[in-house]
Coordinates of C-alpha atoms in Angstrom, one line a residue:
X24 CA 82.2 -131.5 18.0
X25 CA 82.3 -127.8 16.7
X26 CA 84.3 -128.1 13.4
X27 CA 83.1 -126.1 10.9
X28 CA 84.1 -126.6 6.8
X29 CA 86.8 -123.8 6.7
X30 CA 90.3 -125.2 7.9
X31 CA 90.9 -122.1 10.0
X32 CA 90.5 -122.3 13.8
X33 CA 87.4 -120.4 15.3
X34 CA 86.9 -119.1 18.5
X35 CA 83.9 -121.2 18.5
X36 CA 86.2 -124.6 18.0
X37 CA 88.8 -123.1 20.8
X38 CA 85.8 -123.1 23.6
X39 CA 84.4 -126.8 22.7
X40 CA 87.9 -128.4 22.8
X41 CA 88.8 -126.0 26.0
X42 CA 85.4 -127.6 27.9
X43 CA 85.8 -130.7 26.7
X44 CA 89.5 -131.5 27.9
X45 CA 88.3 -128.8 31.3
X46 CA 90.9 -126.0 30.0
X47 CA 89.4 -123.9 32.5
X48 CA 92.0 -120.8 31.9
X49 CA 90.8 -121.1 27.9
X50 CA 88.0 -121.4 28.6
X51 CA 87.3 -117.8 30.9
X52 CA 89.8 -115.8 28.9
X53 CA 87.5 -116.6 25.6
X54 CA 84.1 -115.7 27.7
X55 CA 86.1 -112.5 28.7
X56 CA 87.2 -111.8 25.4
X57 CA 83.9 -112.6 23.5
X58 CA 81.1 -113.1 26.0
X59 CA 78.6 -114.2 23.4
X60 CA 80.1 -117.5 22.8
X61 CA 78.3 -119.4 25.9
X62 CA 75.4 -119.8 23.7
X63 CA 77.5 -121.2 20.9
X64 CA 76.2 -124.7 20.2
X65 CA 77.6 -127.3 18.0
X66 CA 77.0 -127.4 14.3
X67 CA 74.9 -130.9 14.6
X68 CA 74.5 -132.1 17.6
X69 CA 73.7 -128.2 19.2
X70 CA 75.5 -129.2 22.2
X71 CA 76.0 -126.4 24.1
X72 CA 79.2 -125.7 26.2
X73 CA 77.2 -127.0 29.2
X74 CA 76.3 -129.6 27.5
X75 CA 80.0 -130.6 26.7
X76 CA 81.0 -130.0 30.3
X77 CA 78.2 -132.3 31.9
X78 CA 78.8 -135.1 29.3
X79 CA 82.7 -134.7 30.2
X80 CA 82.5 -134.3 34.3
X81 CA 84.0 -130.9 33.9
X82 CA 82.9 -129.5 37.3
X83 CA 85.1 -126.5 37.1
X84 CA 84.7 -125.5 33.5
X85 CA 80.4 -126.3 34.4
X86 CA 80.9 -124.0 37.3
X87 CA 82.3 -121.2 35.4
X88 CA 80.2 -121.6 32.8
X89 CA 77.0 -121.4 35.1
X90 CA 78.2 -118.4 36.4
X91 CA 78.7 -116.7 33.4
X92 CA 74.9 -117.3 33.0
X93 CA 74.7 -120.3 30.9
X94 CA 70.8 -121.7 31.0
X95 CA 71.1 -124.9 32.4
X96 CA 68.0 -126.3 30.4
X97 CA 69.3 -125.5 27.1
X98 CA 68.5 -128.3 24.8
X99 CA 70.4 -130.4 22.5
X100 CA 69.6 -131.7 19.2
X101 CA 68.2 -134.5 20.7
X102 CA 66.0 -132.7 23.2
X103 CA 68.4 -133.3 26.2
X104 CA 69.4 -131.2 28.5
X105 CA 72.7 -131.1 30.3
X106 CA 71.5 -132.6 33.0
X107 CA 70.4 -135.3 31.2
X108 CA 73.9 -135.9 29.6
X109 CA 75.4 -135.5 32.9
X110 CA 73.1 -138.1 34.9
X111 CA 73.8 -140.8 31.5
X112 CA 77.8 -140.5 31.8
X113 CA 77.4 -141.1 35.2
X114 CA 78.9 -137.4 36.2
X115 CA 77.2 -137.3 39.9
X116 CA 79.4 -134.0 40.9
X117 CA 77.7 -132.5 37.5
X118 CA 74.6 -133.7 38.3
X119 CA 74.3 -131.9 41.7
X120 CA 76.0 -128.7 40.6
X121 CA 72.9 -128.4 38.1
X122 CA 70.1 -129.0 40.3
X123 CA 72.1 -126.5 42.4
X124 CA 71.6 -124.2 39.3
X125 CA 68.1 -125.0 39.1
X126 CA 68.2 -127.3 36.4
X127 CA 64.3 -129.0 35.7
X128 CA 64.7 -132.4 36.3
X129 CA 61.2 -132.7 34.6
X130 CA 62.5 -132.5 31.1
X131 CA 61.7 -135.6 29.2
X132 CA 63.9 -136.6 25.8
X133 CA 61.7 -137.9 23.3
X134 CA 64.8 -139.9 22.1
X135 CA 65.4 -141.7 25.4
X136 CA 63.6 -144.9 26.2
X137 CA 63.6 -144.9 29.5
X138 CA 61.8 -142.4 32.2
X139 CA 64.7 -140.0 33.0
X140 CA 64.4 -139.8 37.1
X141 CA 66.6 -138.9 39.9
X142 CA 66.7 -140.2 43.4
X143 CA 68.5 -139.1 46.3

């Protein structure tokens, strides 16, 4: 997730490992210092940071990163949206802290076979 071909490290690197393993500390001092990288994505996948956070259960790191204005209906390579990731990896505290966000739970992935609902 994130590497690049050069063996240096990029900011861009720092941010998906920081969400991914919920460095929360890492993770606001690099939005602080370079505000642009929220809407970094991955070089295949396009996972976004949200969408690293959802898949992970990062609450905190999500939280942050929805208040630094991330969209939460960016969209993946596959068409899926963090909510989406957050709802298949069974990340329920994820899940309601982007329908808090006002995440579309009308989104359809065109790579899922399976209607994409949620109940409560």
């Amino acid at each position: 997730m994130g590497q690049g071909l050069s063996c240096r490290g990029s900011h861009e690197h720092g941010l998906f490992r920081a969400v991914q393993h919920g460095d929360l500390q890492t993770v606001s001092t690099l939005l602080k210092t370079h505000p642009s990288l929220i809407h970094r994505t991955t070089v295949y996948d396009h996972h976004s940071p949200l969408h690293i956070a959802a898949a992970n259960g990062q609450i905190q790191v999500l939280s942050r990163l929805l208040d630094g204005s991330a969209n939460p209906d960016v969209l993946n390579r596959q068409k899926q949206t963090p909510l989406m990731l957050a709802a298949m990896h069974g990340k329920i505290d994820c899940v309601e802290k982007l329908l808090e966000a006002g995440a579309n739970v009308c989104y359809i992935s065109l790579h899922v076979h399976f209607n994409f609902m949620i109940f409560f």
